PDB file of C-alpha atoms in Angstrom:
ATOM      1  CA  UNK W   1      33.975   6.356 -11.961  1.00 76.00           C
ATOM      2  CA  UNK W   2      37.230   7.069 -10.113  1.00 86.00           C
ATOM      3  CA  UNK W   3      37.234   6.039  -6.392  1.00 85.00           C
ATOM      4  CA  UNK W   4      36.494   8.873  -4.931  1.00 88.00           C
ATOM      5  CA  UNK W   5      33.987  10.261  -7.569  1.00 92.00           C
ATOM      6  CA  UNK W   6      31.949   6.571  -6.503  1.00 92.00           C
ATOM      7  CA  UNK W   7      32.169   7.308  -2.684  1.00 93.00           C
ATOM      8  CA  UNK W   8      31.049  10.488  -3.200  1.00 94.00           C
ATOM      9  CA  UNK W   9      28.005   9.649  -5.625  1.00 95.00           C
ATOM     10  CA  UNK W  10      26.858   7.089  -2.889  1.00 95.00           C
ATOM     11  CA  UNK W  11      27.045   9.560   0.139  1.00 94.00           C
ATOM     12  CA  UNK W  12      24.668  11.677  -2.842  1.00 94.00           C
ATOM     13  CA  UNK W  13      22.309   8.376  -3.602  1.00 95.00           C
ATOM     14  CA  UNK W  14      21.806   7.690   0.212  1.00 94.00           C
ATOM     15  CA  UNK W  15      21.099  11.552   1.176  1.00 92.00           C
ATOM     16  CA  UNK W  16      18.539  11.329  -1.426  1.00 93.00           C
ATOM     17  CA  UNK W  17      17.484   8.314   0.259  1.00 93.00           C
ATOM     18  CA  UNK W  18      17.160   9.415   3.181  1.00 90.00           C
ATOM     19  CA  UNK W  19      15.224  12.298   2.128  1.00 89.00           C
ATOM     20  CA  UNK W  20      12.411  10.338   1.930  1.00 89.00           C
ATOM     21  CA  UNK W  21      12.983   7.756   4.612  1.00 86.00           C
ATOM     22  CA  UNK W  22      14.281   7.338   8.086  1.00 85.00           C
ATOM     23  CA  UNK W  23      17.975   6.648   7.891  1.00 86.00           C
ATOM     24  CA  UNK W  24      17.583   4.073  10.674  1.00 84.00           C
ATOM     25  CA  UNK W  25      15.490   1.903   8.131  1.00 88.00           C
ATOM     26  CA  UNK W  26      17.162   2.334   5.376  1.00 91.00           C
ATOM     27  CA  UNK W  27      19.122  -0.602   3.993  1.00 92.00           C
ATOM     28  CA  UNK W  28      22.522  -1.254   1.605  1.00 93.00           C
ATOM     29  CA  UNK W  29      20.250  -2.811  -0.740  1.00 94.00           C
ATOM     30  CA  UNK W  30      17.864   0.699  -0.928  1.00 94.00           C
ATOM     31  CA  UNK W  31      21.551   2.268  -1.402  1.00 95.00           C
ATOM     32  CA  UNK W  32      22.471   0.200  -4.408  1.00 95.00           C
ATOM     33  CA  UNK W  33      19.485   0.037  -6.242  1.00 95.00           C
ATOM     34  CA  UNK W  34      18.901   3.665  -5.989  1.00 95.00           C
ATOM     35  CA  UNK W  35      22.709   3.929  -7.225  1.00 94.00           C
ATOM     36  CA  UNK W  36      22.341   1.377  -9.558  1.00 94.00           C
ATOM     37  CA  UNK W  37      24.919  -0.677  -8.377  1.00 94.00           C
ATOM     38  CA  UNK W  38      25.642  -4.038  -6.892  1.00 94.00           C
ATOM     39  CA  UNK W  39      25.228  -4.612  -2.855  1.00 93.00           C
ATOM     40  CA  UNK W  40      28.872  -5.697  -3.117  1.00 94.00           C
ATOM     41  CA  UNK W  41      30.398  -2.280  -4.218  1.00 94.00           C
ATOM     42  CA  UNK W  42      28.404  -0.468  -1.363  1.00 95.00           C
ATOM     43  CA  UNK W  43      29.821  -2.660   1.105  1.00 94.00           C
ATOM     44  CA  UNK W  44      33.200  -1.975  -0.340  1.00 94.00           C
ATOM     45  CA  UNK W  45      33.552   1.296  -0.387  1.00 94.00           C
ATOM     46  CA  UNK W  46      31.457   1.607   3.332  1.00 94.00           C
ATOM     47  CA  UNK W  47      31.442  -1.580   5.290  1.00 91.00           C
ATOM     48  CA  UNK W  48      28.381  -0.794   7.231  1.00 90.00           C
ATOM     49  CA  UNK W  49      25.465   1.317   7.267  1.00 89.00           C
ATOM     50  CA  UNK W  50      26.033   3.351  10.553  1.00 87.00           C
ATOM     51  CA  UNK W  51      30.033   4.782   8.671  1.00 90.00           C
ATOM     52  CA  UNK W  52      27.282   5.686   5.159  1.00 91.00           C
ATOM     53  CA  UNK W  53      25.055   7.737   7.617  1.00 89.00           C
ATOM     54  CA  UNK W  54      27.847   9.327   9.413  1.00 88.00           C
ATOM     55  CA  UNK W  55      29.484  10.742   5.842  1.00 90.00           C
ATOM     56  CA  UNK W  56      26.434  11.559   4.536  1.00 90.00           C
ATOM     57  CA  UNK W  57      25.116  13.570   7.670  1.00 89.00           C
ATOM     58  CA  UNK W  58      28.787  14.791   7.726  1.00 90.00           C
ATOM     59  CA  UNK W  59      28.350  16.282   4.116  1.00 91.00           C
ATOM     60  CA  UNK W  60      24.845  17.527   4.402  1.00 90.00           C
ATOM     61  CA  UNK W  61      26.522  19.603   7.780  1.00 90.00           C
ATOM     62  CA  UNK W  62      28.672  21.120   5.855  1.00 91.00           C
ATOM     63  CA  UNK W  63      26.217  22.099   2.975  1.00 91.00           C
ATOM     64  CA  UNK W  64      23.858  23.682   5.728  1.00 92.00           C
ATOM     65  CA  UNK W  65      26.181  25.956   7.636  1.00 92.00           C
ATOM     66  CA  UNK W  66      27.168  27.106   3.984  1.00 92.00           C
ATOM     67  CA  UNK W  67      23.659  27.439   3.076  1.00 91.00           C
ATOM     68  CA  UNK W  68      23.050  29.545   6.159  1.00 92.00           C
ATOM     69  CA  UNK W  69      25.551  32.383   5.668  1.00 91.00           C
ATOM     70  CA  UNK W  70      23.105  35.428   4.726  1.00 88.00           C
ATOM     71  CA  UNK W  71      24.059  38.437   2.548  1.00 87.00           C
ATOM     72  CA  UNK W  72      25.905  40.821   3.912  1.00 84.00           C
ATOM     73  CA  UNK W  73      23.568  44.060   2.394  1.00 86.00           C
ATOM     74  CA  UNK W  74      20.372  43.005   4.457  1.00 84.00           C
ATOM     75  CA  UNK W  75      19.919  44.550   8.041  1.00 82.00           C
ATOM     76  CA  UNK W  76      20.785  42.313  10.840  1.00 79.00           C
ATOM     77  CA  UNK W  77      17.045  41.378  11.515  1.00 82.00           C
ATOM     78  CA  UNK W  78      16.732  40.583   7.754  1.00 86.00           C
ATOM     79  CA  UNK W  79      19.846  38.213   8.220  1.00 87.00           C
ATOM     80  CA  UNK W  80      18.855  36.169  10.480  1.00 88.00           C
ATOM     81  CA  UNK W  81      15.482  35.706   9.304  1.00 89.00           C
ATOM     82  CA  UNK W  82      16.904  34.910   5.697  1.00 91.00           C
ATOM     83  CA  UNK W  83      19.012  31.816   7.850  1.00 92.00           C
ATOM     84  CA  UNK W  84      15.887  31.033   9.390  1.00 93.00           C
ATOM     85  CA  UNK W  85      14.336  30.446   6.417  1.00 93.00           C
ATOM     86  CA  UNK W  86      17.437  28.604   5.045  1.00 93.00           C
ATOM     87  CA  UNK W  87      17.146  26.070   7.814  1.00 94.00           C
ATOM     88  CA  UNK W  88      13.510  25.144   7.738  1.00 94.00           C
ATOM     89  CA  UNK W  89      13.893  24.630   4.409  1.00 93.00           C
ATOM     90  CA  UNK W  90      16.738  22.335   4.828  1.00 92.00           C
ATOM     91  CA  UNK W  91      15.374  20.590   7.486  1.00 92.00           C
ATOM     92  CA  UNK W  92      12.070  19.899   4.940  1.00 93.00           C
ATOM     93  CA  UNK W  93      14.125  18.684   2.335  1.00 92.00           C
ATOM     94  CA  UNK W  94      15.836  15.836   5.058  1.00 90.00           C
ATOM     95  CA  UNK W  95      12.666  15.697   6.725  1.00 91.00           C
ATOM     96  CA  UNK W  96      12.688  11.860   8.216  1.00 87.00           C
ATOM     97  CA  UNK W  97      16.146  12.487   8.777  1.00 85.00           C
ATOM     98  CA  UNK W  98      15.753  15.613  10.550  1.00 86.00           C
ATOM     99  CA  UNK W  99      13.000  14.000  13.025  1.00 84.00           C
ATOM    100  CA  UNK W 100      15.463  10.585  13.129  1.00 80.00           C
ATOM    101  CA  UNK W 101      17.903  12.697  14.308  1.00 79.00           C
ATOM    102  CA  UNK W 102      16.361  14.715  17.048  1.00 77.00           C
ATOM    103  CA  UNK W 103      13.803  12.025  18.715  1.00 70.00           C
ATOM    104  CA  UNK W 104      15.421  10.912  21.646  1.00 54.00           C
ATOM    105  CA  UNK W 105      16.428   7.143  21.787  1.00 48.00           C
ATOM    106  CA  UNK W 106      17.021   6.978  18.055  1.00 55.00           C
ATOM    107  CA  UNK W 107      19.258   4.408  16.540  1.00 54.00           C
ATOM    108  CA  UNK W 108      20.971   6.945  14.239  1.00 60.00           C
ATOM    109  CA  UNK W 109      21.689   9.411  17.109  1.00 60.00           C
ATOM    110  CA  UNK W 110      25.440   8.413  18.163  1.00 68.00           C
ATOM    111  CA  UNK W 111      28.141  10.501  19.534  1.00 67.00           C
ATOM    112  CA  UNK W 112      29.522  10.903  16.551  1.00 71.00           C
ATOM    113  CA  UNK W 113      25.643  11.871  14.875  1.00 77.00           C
ATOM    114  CA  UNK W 114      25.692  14.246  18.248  1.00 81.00           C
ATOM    115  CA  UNK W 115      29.147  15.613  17.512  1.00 84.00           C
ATOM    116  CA  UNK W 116      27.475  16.805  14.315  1.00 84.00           C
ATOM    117  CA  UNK W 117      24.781  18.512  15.059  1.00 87.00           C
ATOM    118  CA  UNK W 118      27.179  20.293  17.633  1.00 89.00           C
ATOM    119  CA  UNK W 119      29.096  21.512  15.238  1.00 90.00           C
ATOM    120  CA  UNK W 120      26.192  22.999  13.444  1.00 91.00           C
ATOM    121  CA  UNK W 121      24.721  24.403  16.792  1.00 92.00           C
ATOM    122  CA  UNK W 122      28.437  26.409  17.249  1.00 94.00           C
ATOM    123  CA  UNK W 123      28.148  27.619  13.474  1.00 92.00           C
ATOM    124  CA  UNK W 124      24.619  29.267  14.167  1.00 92.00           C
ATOM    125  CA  UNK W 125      26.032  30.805  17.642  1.00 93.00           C
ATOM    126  CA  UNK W 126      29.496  32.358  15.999  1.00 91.00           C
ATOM    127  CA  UNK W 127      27.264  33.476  12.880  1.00 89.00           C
ATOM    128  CA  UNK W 128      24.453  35.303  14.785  1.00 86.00           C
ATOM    129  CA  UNK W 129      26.698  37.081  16.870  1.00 85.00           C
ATOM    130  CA  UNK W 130      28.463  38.253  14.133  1.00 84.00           C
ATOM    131  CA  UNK W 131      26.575  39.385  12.588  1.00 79.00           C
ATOM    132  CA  UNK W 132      24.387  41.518  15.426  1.00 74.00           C
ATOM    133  CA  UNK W 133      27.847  43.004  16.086  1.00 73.00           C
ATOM    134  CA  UNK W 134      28.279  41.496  19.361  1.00 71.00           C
ATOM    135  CA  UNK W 135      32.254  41.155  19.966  1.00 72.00           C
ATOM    136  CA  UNK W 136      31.873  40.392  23.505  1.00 77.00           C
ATOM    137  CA  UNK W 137      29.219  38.801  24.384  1.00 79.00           C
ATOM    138  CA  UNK W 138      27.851  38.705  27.909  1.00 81.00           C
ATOM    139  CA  UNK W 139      27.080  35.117  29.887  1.00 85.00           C
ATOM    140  CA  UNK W 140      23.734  35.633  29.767  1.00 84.00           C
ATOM    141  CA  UNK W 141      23.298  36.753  26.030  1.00 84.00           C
ATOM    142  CA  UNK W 142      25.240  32.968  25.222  1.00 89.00           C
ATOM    143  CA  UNK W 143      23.007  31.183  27.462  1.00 91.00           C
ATOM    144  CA  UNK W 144      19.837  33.030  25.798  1.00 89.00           C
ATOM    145  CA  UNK W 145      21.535  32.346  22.218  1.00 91.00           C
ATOM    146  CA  UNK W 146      21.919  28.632  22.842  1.00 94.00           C
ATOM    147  CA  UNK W 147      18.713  28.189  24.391  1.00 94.00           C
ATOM    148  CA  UNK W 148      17.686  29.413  21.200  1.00 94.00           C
ATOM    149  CA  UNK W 149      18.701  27.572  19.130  1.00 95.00           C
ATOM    150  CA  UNK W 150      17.743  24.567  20.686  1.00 94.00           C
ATOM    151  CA  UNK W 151      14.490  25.964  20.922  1.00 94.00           C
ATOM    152  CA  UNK W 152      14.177  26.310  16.810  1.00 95.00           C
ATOM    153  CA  UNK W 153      15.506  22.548  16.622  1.00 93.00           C
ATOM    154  CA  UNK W 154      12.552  21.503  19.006  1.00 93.00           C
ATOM    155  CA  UNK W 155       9.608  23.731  17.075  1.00 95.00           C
ATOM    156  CA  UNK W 156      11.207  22.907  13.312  1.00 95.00           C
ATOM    157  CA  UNK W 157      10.966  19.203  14.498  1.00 93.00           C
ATOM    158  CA  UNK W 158       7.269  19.751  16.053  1.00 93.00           C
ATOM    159  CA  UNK W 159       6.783  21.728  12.381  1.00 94.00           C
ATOM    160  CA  UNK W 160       7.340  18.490  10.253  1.00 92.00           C
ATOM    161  CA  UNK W 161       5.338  16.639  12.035  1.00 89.00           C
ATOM    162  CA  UNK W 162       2.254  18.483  12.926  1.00 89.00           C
ATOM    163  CA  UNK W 163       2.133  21.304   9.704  1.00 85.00           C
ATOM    164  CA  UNK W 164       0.452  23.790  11.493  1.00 82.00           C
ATOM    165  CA  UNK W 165       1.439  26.712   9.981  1.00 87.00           C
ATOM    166  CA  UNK W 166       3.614  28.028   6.994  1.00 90.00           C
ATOM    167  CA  UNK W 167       7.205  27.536   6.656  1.00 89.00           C
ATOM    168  CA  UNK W 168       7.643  31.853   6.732  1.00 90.00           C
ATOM    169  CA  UNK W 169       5.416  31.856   9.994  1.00 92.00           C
ATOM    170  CA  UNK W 170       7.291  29.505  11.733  1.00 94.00           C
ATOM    171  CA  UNK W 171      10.427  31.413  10.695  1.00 92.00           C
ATOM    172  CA  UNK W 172       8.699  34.889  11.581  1.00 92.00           C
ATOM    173  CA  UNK W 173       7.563  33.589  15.500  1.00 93.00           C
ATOM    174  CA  UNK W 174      11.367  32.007  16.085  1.00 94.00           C
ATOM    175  CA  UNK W 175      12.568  35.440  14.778  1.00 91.00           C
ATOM    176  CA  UNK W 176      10.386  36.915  17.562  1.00 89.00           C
ATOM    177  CA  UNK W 177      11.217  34.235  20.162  1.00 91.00           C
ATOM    178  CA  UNK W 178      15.131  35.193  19.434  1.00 89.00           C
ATOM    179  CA  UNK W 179      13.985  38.957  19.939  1.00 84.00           C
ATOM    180  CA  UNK W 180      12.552  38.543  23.276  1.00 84.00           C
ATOM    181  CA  UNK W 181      14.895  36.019  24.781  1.00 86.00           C
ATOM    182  CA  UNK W 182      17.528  38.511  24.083  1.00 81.00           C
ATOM    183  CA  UNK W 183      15.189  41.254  25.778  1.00 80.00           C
ATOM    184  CA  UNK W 184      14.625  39.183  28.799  1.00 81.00           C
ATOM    185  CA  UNK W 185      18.618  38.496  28.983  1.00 78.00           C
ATOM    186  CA  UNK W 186      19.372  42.063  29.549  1.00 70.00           C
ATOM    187  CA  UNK W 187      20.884  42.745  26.108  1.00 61.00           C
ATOM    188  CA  UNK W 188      23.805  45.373  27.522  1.00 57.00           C
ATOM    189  CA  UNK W 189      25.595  45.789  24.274  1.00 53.00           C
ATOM    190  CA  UNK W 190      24.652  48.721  22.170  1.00 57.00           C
ATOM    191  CA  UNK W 191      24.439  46.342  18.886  1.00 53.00           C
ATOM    192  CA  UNK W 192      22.189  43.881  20.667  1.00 58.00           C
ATOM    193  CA  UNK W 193      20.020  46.373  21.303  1.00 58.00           C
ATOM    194  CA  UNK W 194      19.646  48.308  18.397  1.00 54.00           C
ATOM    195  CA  UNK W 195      18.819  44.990  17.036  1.00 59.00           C
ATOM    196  CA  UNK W 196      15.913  44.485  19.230  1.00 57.00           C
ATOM    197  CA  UNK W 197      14.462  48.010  18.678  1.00 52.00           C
ATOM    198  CA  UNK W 198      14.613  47.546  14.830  1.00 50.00           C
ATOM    199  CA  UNK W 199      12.370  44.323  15.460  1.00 51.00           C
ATOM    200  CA  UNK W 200      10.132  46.554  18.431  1.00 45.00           C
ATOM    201  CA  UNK W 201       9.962  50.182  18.290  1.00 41.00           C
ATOM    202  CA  UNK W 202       8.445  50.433  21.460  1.00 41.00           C
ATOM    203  CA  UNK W 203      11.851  49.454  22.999  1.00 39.00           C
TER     204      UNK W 203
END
């Protein structure tokens, strides 16, 4: 392989990896033999374990916002359900990562792992109110938007672990968390609440 066609196929091998183990435990050895290659060449093309995580969490970042863009033909409600659904399905699929990542006083959460995850957070906020149409956002609508999401974080983490309900259930009750945060935050734009009456037609 080229140089960069090896780098690349080890940031693959250890997301794989780490699929299916905490990153925190996982060791160049784990990355080599699941690569097939030598300890040595890991080390050479990433001299520690903490610069593999970063790239790899750095790539699978990138992947998810993608992966979270919904199509354009489905209401708004429909959208952000569809990313919903995108997420906890990502999350699954890096599920000791995921929970790594999140639980406080982990040894994979750095400020770089934090910088990150804060990138993903702005995604989510820029996509949602885009797509609900809101150009100008109140205060109080951001504040109820990021609460939000830190709220689906917190319950998709809680979700891996504990399993108590379906994947579309959990996405369905943070769809209706979303609905009346934005209720409770006054919601003065006309898009924001034309989204809430589709969800409630009592509104």
């Amino acid at each position: 392989m080229a140089p960069h066609e090896r780098r690349d196929d080890l940031i693959r091998t250890a997301l794989r990896v780490f699929a299916r183990r905490p990153p925190g435990e996982v060791t160049p050895e784990e990355i080599a033999e699941a690569a097939d290659v030598s300890r040595a060449l890991v080390y050479r093309y990433f001299p520690n374990m903490a610069e593999l995580r970063r790239e790899a969490l750095e790539q699978a970042t990138s992947e998810l916002l993608r992966e979270l863009v919904p199509p354009k033909d489905l209401p708004p409600l429909e959208q952000l359900r569809s990313s919903l659904v995108r997420f906890v399905a990502f999350a699954d699929s890096y599920s000791p990562a995921y929970v790594a990542l999140l639980r406080g006083g982990s040894v994979i959460a750095t400020e770089e792992t934090e910088a990150e995850i804060d990138r993903v957070r702005s995604g989510v906020l820029e996509l949602i109110l885009d797509r609900i149409g809101a150009r100008s956002p109140s205060p109080l609508i951001v504040l109820a938007l990021r609460c939000w999401i830190s709220a689906v974080e917190t319950a998709v983490m809680l979700w891996l672990q504990e399993r108590g309900r379906t994947a579309e259930e959990l996405a369905d009750w943070l769809l209706g968390q979303l609905v009346a945060m934005l209720l409770a935050s006054g919601a003065p734009e006309e898009e924001l609440r034309a989204l809430v009456a589709h969800a409630d037609p009592s509104v």
